CSV table of C-alpha atoms in Angstrom, one decimal:
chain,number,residue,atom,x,y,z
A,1,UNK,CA,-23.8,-61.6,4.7
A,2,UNK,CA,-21.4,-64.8,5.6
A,3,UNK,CA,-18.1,-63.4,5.8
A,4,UNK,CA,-15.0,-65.4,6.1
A,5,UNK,CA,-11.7,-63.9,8.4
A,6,UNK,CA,-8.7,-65.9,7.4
A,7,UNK,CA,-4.6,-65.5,7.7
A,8,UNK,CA,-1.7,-66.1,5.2
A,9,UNK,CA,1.7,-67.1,6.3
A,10,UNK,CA,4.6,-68.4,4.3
A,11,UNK,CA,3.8,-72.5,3.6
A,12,UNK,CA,6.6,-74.2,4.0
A,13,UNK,CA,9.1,-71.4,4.1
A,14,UNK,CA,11.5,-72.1,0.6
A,15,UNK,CA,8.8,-74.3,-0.7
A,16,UNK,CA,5.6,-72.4,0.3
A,17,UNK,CA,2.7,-73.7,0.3
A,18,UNK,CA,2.4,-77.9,-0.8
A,19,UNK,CA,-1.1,-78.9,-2.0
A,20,UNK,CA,-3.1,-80.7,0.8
A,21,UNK,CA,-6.6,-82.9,0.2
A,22,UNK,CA,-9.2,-81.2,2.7
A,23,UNK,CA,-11.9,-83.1,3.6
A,24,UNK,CA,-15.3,-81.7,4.9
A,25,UNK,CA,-17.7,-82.7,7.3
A,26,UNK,CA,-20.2,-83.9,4.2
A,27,UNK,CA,-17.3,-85.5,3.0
A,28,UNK,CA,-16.8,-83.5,-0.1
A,29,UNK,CA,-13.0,-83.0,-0.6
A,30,UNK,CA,-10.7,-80.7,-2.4
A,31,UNK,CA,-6.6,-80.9,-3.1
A,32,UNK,CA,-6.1,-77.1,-3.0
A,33,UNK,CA,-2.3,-75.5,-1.8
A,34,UNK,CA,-4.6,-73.2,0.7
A,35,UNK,CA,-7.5,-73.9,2.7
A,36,UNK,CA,-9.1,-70.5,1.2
A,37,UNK,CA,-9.8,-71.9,-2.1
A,38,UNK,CA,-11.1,-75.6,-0.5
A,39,UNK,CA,-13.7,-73.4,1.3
A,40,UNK,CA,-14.8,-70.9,-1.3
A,41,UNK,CA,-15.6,-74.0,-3.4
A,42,UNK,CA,-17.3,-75.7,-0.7
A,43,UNK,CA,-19.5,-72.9,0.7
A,44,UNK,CA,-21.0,-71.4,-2.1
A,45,UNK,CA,-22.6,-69.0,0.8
A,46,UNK,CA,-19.5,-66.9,1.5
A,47,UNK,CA,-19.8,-63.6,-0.2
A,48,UNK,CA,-17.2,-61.7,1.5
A,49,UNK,CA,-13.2,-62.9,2.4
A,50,UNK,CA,-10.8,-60.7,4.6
A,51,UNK,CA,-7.5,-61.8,4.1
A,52,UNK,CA,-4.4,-61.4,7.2
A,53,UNK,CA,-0.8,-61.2,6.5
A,54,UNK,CA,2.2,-59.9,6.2
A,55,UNK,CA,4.2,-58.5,3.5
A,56,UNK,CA,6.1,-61.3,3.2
A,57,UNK,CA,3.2,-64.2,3.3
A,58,UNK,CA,2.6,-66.3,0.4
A,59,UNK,CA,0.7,-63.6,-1.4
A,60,UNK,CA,1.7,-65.5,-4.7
A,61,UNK,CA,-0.5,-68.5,-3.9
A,62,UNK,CA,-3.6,-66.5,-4.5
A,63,UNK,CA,-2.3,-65.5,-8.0
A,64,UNK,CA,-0.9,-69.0,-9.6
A,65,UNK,CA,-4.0,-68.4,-12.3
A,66,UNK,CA,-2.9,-64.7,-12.8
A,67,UNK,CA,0.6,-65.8,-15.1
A,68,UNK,CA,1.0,-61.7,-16.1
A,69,UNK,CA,1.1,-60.7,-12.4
A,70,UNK,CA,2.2,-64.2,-10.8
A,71,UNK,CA,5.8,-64.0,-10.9
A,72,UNK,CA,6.1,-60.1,-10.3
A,73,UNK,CA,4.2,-60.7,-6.7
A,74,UNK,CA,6.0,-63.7,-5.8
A,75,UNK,CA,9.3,-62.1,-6.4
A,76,UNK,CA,7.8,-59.0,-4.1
A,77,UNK,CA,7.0,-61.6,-1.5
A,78,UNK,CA,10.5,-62.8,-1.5
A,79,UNK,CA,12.0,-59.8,-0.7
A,80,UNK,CA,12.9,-58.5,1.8
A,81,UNK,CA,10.3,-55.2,1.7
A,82,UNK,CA,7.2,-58.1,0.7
A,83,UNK,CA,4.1,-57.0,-1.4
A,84,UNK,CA,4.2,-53.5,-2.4
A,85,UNK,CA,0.9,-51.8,-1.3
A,86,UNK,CA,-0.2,-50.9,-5.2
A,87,UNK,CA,0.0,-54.8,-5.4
A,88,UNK,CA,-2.6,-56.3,-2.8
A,89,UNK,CA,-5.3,-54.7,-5.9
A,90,UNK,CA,-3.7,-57.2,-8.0
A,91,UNK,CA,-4.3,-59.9,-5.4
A,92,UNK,CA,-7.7,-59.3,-5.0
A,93,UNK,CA,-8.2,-59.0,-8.6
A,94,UNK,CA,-6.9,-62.6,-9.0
A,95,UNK,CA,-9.2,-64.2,-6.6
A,96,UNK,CA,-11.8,-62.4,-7.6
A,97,UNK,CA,-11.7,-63.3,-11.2
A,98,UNK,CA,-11.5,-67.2,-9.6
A,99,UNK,CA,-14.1,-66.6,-7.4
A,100,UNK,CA,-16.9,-64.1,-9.0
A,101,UNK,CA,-19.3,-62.8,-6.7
A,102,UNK,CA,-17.1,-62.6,-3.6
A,103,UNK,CA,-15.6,-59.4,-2.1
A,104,UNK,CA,-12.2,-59.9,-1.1
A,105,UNK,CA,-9.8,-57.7,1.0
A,106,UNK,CA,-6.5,-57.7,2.0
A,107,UNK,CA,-4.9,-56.6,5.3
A,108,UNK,CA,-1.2,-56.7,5.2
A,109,UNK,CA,0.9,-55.4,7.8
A,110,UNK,CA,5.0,-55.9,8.7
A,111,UNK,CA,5.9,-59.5,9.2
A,112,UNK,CA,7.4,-57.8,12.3
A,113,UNK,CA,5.8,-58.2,15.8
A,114,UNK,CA,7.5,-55.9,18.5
A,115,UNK,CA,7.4,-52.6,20.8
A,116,UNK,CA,8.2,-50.4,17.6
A,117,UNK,CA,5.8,-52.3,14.9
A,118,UNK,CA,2.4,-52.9,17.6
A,119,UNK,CA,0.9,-50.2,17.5
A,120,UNK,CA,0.6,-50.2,13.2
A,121,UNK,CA,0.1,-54.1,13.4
A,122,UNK,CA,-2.6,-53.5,15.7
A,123,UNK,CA,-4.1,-50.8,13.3
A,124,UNK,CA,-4.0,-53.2,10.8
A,125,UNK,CA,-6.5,-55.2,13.1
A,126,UNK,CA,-8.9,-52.4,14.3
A,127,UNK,CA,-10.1,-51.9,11.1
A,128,UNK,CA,-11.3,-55.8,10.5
A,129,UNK,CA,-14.5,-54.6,12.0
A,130,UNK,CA,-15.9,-51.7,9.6
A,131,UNK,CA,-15.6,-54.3,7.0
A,132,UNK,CA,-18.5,-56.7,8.6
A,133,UNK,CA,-22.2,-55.6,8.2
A,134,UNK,CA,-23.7,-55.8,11.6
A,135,UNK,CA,-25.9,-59.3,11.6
A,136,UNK,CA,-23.0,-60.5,9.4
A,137,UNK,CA,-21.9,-64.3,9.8
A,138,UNK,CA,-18.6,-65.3,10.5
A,139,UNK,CA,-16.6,-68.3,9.8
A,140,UNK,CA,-13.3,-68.2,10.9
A,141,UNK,CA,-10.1,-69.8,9.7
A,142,UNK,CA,-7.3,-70.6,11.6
A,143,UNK,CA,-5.7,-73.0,9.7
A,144,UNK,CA,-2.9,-70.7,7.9
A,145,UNK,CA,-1.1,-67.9,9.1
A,146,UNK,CA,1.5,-66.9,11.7
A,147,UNK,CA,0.4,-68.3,15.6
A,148,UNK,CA,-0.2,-64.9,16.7
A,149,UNK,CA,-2.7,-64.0,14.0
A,150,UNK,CA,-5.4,-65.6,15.6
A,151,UNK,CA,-5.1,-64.0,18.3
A,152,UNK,CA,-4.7,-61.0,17.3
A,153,UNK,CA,-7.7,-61.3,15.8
């Protein structure tokens, strides 16, 4: 199984996230507002995607093609509470329906990073592993997401 680990942040805070050209290493090239879609169409290979962020990320990127559901999570996201937990199902559902044959899960924790929050945020974490098939491969992403994602990871 090739399993990809990336993050979500917020873009461009008020803007959120602008669409970017990335170019692979074969030279192939996508204009995509988040590197997670460039990849999935590049590497055909990846059949599963865990997804890291807060309640607050740009959850709404991932369900532009999703118009019932679209506005309803990117108001969530905008608030102050973020994504309700009965809506990361809907996420998933939206890239799943762009991206058939991949398994995609969501790991949302508090955009909150201090003594009271670490030990749940670091919960959040701990349970990245169950969700990789030992002999699994990884490719990981750390082109989005808040700067202490990837470490935490």
């Amino acid at each position: 199984m090739r399993i990809l680990i990336t993050s979500l942040g917020t873009g461009m805070y008020n803007d959120g996230y602008r669409e970017t050209t990335y170019r692979f290493s074969d030279n192939t090239q996508f204009t995509e507002k988040h590197f997670l879609r460039a990849v999935l169409k590049h590497d055909r290979s990846i059949n599963r995607v865990v997804v890291l962020g807060t309640r607050t990320s740009s959850w709404d990127v991932f369900a532009e093609h999703c118009f019932d559901a679209w506005e309803r999570i990117k108001n969530e996201c905008e608030s102050e509470a973020g994504l309700r937990p009965e809506s990361e199902r809907t996420v998933e559902d939206c890239l799943a329906q762009d991206f058939p044959g991949i398994d995609f899960i969501l790991k949302v924790h508090t955009p909150h990073l201090d003594r009271d929050t670490v030990e749940n945020v670091l919960e959040v974490y701990n349970t990245i592993p169950e969700k990789i098939p030992e002999g699994s491969e990884i490719v990981f992403d750390i082109t989005h997401g808040f700067r202490s994602m990837p470490l935490l990871i």
